[in-house]
Short mmCIF file of C-alpha atoms and ligand atoms in Angstrom, two decimals:
data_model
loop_
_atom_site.label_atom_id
_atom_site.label_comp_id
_atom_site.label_asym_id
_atom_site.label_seq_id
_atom_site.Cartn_x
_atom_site.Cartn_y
_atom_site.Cartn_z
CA UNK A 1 54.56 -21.91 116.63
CA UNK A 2 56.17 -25.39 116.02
CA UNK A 3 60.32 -25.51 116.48
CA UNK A 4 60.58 -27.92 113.77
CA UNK A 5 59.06 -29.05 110.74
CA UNK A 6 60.06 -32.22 108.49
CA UNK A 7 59.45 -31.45 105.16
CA UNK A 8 58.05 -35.17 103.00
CA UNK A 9 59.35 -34.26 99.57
CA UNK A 10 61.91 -33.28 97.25
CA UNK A 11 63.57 -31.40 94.16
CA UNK A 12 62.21 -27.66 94.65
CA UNK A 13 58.82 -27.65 96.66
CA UNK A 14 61.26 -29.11 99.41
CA UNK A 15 63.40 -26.14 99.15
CA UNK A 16 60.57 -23.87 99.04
CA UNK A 17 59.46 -24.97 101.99
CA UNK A 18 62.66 -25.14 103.55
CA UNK A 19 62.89 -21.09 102.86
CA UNK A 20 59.27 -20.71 104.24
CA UNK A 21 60.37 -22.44 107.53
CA UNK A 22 63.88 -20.70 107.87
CA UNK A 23 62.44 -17.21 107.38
CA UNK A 24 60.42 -18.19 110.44
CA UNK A 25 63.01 -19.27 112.57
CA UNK A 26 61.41 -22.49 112.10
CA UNK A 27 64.03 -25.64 112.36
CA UNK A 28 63.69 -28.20 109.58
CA UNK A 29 64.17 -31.91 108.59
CA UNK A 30 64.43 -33.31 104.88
CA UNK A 31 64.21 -36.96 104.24
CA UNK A 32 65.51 -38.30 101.11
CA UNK A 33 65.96 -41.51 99.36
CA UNK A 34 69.38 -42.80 98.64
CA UNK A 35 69.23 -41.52 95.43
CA UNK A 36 68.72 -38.27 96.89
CA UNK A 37 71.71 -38.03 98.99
CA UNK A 38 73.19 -35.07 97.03
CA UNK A 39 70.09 -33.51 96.64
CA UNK A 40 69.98 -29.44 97.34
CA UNK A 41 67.19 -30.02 100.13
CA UNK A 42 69.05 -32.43 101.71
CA UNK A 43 71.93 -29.78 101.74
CA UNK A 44 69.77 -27.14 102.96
CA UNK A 45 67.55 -28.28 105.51
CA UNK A 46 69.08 -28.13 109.28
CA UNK A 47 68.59 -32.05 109.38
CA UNK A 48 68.00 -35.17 107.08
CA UNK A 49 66.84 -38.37 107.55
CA UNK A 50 67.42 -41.61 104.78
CA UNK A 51 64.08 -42.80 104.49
CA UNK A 52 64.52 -45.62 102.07
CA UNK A 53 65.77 -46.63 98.52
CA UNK A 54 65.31 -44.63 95.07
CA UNK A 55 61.53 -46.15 94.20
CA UNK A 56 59.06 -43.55 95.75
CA UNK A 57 57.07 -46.22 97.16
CA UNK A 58 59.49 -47.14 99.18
CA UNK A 59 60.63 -43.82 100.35
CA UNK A 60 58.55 -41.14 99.92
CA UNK A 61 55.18 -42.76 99.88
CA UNK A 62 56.53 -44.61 102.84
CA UNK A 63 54.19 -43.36 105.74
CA UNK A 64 56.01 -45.42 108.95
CA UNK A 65 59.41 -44.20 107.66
CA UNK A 66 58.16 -40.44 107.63
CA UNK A 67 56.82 -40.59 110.84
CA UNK A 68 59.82 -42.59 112.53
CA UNK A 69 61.63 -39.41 110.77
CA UNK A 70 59.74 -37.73 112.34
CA UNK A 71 59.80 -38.79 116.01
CA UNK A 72 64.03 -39.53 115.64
CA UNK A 73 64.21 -35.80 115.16
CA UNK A 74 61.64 -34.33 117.17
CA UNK A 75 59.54 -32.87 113.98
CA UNK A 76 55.99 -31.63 115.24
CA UNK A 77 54.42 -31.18 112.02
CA UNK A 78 55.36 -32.71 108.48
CA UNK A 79 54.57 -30.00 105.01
CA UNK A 80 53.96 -32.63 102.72
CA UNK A 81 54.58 -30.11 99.31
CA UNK A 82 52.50 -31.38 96.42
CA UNK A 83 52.21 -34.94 95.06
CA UNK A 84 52.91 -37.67 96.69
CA UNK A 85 51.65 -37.50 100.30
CA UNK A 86 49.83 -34.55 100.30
CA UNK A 87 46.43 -35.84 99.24
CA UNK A 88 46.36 -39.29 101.25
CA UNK A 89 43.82 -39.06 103.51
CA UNK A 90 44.74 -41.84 105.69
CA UNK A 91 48.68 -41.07 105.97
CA UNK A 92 46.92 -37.69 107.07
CA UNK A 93 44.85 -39.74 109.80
CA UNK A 94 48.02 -41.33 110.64
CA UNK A 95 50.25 -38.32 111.45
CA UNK A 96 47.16 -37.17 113.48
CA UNK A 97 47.05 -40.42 115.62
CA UNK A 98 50.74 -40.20 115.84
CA UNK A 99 50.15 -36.20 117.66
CA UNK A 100 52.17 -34.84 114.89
CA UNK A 101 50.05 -31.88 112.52
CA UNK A 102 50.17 -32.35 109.24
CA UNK A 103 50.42 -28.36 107.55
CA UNK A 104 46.78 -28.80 105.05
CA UNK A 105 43.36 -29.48 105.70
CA UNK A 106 41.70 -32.18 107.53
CA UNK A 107 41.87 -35.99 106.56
CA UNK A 108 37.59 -35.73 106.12
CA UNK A 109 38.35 -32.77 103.61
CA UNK A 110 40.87 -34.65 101.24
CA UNK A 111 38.81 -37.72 100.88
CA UNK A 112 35.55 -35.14 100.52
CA UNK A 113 37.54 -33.91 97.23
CA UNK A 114 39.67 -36.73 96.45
CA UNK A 115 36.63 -38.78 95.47
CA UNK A 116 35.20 -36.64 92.45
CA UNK A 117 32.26 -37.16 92.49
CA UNK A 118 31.80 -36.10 96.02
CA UNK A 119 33.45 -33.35 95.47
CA UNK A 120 31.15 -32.37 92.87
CA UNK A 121 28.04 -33.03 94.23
CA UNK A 122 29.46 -30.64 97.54
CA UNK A 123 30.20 -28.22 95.57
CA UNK A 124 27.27 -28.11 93.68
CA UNK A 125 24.93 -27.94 96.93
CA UNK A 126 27.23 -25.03 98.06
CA UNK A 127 26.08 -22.90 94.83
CA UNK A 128 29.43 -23.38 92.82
CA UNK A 129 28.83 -23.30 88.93
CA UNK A 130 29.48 -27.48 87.58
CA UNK A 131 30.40 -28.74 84.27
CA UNK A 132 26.68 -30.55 83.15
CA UNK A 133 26.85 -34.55 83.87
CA UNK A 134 25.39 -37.63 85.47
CA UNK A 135 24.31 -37.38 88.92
CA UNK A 136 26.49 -39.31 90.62
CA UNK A 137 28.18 -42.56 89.18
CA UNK A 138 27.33 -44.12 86.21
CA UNK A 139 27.67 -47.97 86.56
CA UNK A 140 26.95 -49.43 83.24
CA UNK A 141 27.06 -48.98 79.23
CA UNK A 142 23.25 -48.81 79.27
CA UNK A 143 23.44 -46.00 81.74
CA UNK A 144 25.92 -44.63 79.75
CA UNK A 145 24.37 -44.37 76.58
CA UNK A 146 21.53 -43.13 78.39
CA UNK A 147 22.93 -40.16 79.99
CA UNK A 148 25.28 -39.02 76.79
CA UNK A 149 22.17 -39.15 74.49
CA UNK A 150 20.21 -36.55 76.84
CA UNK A 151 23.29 -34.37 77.16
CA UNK A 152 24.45 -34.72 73.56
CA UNK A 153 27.81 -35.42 71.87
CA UNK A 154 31.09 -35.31 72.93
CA UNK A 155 31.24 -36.38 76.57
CA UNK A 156 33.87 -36.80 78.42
CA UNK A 157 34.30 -40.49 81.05
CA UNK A 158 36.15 -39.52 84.08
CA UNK A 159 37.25 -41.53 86.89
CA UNK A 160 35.62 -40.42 90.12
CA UNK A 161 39.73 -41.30 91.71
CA UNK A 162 41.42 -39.69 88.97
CA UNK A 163 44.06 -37.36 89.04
CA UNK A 164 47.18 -36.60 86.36
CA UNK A 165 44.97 -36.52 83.75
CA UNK A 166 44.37 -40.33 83.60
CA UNK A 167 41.31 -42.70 83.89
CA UNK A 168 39.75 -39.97 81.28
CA UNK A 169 38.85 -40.39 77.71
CA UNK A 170 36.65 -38.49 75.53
CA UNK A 171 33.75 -39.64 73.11
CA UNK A 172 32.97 -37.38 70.47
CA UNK A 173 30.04 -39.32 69.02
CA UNK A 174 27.86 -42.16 70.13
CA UNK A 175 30.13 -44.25 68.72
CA UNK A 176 32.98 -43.55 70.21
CA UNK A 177 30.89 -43.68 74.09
CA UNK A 178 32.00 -47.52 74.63
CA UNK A 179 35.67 -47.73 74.37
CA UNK A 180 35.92 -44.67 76.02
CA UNK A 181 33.44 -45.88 79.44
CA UNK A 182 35.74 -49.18 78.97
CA UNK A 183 39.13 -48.00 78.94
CA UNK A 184 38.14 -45.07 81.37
CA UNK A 185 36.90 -47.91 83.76
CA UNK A 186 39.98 -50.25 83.27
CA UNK A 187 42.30 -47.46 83.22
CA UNK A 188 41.21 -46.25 86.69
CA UNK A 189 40.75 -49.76 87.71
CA UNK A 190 45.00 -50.39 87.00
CA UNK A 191 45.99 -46.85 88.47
CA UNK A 192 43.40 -46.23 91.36
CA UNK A 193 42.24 -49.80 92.34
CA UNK A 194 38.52 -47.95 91.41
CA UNK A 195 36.48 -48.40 88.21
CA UNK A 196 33.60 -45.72 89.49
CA UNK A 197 33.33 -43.41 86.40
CA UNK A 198 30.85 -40.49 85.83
CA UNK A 199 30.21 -38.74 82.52
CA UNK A 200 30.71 -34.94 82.08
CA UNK A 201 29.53 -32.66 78.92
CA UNK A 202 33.00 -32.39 77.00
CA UNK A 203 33.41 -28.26 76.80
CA UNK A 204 35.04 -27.77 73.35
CA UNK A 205 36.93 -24.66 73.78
CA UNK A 206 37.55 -23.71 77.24
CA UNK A 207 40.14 -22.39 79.46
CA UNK A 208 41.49 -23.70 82.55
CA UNK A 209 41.00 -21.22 85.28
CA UNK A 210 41.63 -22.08 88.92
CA UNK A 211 40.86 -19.96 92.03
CA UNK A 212 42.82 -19.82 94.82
CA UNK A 213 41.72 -19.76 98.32
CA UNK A 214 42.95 -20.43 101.87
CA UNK A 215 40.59 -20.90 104.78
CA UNK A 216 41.00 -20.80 108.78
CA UNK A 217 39.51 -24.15 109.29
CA UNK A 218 37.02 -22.11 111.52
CA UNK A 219 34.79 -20.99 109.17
CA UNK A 220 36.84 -17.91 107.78
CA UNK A 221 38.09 -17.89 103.91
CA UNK A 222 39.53 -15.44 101.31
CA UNK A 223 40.29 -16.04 97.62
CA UNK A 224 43.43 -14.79 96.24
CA UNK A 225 42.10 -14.27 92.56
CA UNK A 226 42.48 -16.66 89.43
CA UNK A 227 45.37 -18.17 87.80
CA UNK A 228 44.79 -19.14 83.86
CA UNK A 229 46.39 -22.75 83.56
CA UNK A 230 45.18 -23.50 79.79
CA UNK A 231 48.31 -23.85 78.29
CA UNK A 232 48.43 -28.16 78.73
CA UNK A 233 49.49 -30.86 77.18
CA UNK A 234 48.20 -33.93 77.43
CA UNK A 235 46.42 -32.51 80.57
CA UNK A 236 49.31 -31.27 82.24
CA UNK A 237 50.73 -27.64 82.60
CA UNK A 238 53.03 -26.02 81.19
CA UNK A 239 52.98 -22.32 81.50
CA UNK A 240 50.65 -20.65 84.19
CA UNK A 241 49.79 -16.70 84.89
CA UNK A 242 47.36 -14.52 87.08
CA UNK A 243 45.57 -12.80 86.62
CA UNK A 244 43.84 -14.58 83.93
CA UNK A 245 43.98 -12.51 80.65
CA UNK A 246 40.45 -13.18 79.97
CA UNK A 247 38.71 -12.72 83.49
CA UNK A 248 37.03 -9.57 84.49
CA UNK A 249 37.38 -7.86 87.64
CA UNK A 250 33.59 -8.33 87.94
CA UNK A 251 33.94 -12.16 87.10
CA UNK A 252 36.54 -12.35 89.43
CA UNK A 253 35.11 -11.19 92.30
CA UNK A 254 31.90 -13.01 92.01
CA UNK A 255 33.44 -16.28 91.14
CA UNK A 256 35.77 -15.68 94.04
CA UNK A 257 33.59 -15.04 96.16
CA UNK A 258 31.19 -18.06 95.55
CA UNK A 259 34.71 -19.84 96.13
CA UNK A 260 35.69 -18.21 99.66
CA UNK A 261 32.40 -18.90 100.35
CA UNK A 262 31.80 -22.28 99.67
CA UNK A 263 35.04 -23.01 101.32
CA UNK A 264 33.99 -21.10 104.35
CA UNK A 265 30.88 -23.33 104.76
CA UNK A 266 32.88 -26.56 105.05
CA UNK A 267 35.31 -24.60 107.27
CA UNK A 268 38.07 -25.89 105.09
CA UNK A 269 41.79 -25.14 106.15
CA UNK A 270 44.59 -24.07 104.79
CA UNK A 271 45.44 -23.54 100.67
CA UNK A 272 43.09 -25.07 98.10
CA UNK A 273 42.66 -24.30 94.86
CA UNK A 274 39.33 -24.87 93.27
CA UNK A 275 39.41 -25.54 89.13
CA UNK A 276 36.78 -24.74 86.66
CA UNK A 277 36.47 -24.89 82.79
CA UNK A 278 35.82 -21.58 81.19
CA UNK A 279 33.78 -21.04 78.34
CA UNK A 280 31.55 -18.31 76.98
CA UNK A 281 32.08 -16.67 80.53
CA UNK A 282 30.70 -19.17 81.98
CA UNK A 283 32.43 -21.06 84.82
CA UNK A 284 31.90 -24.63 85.44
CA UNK A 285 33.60 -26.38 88.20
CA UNK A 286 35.62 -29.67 87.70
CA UNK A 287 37.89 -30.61 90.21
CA UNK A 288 39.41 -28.86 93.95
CA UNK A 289 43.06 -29.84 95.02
CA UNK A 290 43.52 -29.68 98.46
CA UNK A 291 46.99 -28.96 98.84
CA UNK A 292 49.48 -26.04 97.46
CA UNK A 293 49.92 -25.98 93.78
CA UNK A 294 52.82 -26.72 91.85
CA UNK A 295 51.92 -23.00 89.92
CA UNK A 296 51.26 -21.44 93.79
CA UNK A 297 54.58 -18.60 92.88
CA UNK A 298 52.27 -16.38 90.09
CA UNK A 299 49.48 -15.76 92.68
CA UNK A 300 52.32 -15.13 95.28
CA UNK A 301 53.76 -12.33 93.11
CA UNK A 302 50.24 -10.36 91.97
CA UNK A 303 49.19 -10.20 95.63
CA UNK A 304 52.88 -10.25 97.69
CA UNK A 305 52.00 -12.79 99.75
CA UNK A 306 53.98 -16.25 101.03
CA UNK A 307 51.43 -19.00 100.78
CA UNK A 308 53.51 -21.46 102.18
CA UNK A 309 54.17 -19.11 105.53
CA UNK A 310 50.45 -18.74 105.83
CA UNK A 311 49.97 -22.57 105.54
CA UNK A 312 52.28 -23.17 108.61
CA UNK A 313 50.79 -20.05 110.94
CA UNK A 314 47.44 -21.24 110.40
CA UNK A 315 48.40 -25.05 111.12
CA UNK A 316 50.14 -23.95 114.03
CA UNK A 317 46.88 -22.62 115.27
CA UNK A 318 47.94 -19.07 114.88
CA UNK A 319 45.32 -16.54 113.21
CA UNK A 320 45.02 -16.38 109.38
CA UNK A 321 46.65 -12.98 108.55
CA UNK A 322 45.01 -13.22 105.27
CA UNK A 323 42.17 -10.34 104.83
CA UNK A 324 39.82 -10.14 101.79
CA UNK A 325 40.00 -6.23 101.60
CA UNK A 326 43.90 -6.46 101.86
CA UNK A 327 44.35 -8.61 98.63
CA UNK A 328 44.97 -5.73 96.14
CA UNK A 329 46.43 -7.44 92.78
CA UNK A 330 49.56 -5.76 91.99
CA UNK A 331 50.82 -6.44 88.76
CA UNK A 332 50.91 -9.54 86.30
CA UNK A 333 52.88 -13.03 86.78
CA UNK A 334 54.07 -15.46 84.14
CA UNK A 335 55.75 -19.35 85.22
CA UNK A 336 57.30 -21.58 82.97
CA UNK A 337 57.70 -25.54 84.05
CA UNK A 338 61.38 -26.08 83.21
CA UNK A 339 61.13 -30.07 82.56
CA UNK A 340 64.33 -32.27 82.12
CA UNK A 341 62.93 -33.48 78.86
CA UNK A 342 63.84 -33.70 75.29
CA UNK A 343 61.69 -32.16 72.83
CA UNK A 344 59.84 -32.82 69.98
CA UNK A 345 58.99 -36.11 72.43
CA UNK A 346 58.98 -34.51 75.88
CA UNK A 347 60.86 -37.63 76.35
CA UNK A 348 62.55 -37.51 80.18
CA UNK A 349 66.03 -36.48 80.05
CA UNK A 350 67.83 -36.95 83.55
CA UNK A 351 71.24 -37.16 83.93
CA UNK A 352 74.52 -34.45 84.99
CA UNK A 353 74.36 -31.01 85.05
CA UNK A 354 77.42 -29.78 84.02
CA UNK A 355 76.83 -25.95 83.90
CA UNK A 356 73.79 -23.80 85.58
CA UNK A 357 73.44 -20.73 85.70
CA UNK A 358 69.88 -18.89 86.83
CA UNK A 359 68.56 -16.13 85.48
CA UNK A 360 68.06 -13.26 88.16
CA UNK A 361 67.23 -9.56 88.16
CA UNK A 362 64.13 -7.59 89.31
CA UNK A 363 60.87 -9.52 88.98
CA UNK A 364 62.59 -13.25 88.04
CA UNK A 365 62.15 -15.84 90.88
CA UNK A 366 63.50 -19.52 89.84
CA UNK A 367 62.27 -21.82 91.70
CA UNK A 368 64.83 -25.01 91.17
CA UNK A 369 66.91 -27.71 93.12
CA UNK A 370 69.59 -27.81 90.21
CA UNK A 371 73.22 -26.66 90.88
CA UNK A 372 76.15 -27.28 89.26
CA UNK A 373 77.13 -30.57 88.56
CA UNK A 374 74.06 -32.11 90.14
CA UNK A 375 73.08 -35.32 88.57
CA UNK A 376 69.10 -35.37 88.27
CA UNK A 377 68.08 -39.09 89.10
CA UNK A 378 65.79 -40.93 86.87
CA UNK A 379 63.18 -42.17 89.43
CA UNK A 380 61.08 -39.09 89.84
CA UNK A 381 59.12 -36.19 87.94
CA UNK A 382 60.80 -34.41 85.28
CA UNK A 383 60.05 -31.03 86.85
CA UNK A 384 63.32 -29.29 87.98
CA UNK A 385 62.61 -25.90 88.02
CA UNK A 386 59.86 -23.20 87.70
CA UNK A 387 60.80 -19.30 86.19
CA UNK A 388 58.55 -16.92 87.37
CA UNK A 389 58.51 -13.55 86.38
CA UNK A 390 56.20 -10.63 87.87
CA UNK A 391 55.74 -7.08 86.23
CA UNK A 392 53.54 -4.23 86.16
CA UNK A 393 51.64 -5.41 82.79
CA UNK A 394 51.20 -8.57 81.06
CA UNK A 395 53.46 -6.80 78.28
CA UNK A 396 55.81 -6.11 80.25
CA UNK A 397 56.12 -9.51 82.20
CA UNK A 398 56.15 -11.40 78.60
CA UNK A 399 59.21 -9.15 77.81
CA UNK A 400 60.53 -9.81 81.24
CA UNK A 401 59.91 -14.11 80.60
CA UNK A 402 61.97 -13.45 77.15
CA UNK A 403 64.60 -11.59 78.85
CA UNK A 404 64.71 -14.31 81.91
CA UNK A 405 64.99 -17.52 79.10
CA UNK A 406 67.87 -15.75 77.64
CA UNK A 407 69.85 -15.92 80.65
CA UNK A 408 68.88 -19.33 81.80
CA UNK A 409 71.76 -21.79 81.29
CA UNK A 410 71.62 -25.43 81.61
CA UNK A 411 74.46 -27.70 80.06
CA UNK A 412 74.76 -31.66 80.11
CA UNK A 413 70.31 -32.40 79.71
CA UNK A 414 67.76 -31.08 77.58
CA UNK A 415 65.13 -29.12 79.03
CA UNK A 416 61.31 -27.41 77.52
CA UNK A 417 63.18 -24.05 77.76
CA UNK A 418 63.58 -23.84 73.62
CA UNK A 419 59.86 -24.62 73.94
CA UNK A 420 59.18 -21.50 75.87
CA UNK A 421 61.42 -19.47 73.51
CA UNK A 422 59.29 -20.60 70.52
CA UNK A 423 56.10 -20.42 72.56
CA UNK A 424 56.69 -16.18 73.23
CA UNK A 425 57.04 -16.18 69.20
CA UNK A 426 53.12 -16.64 68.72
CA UNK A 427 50.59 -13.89 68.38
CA UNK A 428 47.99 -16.25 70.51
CA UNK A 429 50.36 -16.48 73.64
CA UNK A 430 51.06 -12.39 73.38
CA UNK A 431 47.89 -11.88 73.47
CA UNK A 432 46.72 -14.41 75.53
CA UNK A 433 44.18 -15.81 73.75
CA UNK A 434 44.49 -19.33 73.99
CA UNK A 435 42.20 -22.25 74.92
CA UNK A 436 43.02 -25.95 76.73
CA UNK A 437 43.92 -27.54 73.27
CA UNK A 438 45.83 -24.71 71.70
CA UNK A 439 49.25 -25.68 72.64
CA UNK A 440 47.92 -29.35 71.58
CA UNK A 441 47.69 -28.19 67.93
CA UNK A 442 50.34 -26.45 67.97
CA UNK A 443 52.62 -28.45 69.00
CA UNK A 444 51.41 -30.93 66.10
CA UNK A 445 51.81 -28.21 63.55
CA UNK A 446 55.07 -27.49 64.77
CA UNK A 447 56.55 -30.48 66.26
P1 LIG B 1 42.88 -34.48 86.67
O1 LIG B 1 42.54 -34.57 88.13
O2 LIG B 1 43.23 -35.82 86.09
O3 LIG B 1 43.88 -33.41 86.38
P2 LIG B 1 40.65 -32.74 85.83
O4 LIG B 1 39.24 -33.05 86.12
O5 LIG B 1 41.30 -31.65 86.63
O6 LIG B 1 41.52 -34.10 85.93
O7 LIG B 1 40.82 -32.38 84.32
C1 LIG B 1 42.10 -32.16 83.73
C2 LIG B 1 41.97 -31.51 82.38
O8 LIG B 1 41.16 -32.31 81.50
C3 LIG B 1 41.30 -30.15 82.37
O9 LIG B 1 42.19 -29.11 82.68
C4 LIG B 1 40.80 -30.11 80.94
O10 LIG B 1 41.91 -29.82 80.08
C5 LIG B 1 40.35 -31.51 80.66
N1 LIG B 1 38.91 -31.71 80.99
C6 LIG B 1 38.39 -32.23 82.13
N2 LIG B 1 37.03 -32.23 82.11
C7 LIG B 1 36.67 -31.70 80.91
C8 LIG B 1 35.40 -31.42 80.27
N3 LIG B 1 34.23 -31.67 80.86
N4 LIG B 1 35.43 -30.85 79.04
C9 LIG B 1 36.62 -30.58 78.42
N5 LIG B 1 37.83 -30.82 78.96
C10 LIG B 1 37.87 -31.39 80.18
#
């Protein structure tokens, strides 16, 4: 088992990781910009390292100052959270050459995903359900046109380096089709220094369900179930829970399955999560991340496991103690993304914390870097803190989400909790019947 692991990231994935390691007897290293210097990992790790100024480019994107971090403290592996590093396969390829590990999968099996359209086509040739599109790229308008008027209206342009939601843009009718291949193209072009874009069937009502697995890297996997991630806006989550309210156990264990197993084949290793639009019962598969997920707590909760542990025992070269029979769902999990942000806008709100106070009690985890008096810098992503509540029934974990946002106190910013509040009011969140562009509408209805 490593003696010490430097932890590349911040706000609370660094302090979940931070837990992981110390329950372990595991030493550990933060790093931290300078506008980070009062920050609650830096406080809590054993060690910390300055790695450079407030822009994340020039801190923590900054590969040569993790790894002199790294070798200054006598870190042997770096957990790279989610974001920023975690899905670079060359700073992956360059803690390798440096004979550090680097806790998720293998540089080959980031780029394999990273690239879209790869991951697609693998995917596809492993017998995983895909959402109907071109084969491959599509390079011009002509090609385009051709391959929209053979699927039919809308289509959806996606950027085969796309992530966040950009470098996509639907076309409802042929006449929409070439802005949308244009500004997909540019788009991509500006944020990913790529213009490849390929063209999917645009599902109308889906839901976003996501499986998660975790593989040995020797050609063992399990799935740990679904997690329904529909509730979006403007591609991005907001509230997340598992089991999916609309998934069978029968759907589940066949999609999982296809999942572990397709995972198995590549001998993938470590936490993934594999997404797929969901529509008529249908799966269809549309992206994998290849790192731990911001949402990772609700599956955590159903099946009591630490995700984050197993990531480290299984870098460390230690068996997987993960065992398909053993992964009994216990339960129901709800988590709310607690953004410094001020509604009707969602426009970022940093600044001082002048009260906090989290809400506790059986079945409430908060997952946050706040404290009192804590001023939230303006440099990074408005995330600060993730409620998750776990109960016997989905009932009874909506009541226990209500109960949780009461307590919650935050004083000095604005944060999405009134959101949530609101959000517990509606008959198509109690009874979990909602699609990817529910909370879309309603948020224009009721904005
Ligand atoms: P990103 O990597 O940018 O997050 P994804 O491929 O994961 O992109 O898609 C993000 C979201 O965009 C999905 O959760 C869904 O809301 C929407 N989306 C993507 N592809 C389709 C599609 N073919 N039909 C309908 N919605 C889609």
């Amino acid at each position: 088992m490593f003696s010490k692991v430097l932890i590349a990231n911040r706000g609370e994935i660094a302090l979940r990781i931070i837990r992981a390691c110390k329950e372990m007897g595991i030493g550990t290293v933060a790093v931290h910009s300078t506008a980070d210097v009062d920050a609650m990992h830096v406080r809590m790790a054993d060690e910390s390292v300055c790695i450079g100024p407030p822009p994340a480019s020039e801190s923590y994107l900054s590969a040569p100052s993790i790894i002199a971090a790294c070798e200054i403290t006598g870190a042997e592996a770096i957990h790279p959270g989610y974001g920023f590093l975690s899905e670079n396969a060359s700073f992956v390829q360059i803690v390798e050459d440096h004979d550090i590990k680097f806790i998720g999968p293998s540089a080959e099996h980031i780029s394999m995903m990273g690239d879209k359209i790869t991951a697609k086509e693998t995917m596809k040739a492993l017998g995983v359900p895909c959402v109907p599109g071109s084969d491959g790229g599509v390079p011009d308008l002509a090609d385009a046109h051709r391959v929209s008027d053979a699927m039919g209206f809308p289509v959806i342009v996606k950027a085969t380096a796309g992530g966040g939601g950009r470098g996509m843009k639907l076309a409802r009718t042929k006449a929409d089709l070439d802005v949308a291949f244009q500004s997909a193209r540019s788009e991509s072009k500006a944020a990913f220094g790529n213009d490849e874009v390929y063209i999917e069937k645009y599902l109308t009502l889906p839901r976003h369900i996501e499986v998660q697995i975790f593989g040995d890297g020797k050609g063992r996997a399990v799935h740990l179930g679904e997690r329904d991630c529909s509730l979006q806006r403007r591609h991005q989550k907001v509230l997340e829970e598992a089991p999916g309210p609309s998934i069978t156990p029968e759907m589940r264990a066949r999609i999982g399955k296809t999942c572990a197993e397709a995972v198995a084949a590549i001998k993938y290793s470590g936490a993934g999560t594999i997404e797929f639009l969901f529509e008529n019962d249908e799966f269809y598969f549309i992206e994998m991340n290849t790192r731990l997920q911001v949402e990772h707590p609700v599956t955590e909760a159903i099946f009591g496991v630490d995700l984050v542990q197993e990531q480290i025992r299984v870098a460390a070269g230690e068996e997987m103690s993960l065992r398909q029979e053993n992964l009994v769902i216990n339960g129901h999990a709800i988590e709310v993304r607690i953004n410094a942000e001020r509604l009707p806008n969602f426009t970022p709100c940093p600044g001082r914390v002048t009260q906090y106070h989290a809400p506790g009690g059986l079945g409430v985890r908060m997952d946050s870097a706040l404290y009192d008096g804590y001023s939230i810098p303006p440099y990074y992503d408005s995330l600060i803190g993730k409620l998750i509540v776990h109960a016997p029934t989905r009932k009874e974990a909506l009541a226990r989400l209500k109960r949780a946002l009461g307590e919650f106190v935050i004083d000095g910013i604005e944060t999405t909790t009134p959101l949530f509040h609101a959000l517990l009011q509606e008959p198509a969140i109690i009874d979990g019947n909602y699609d990817i562009h529910w909370l879309e509408k309603w948020l224009s209805a009721n904005g």
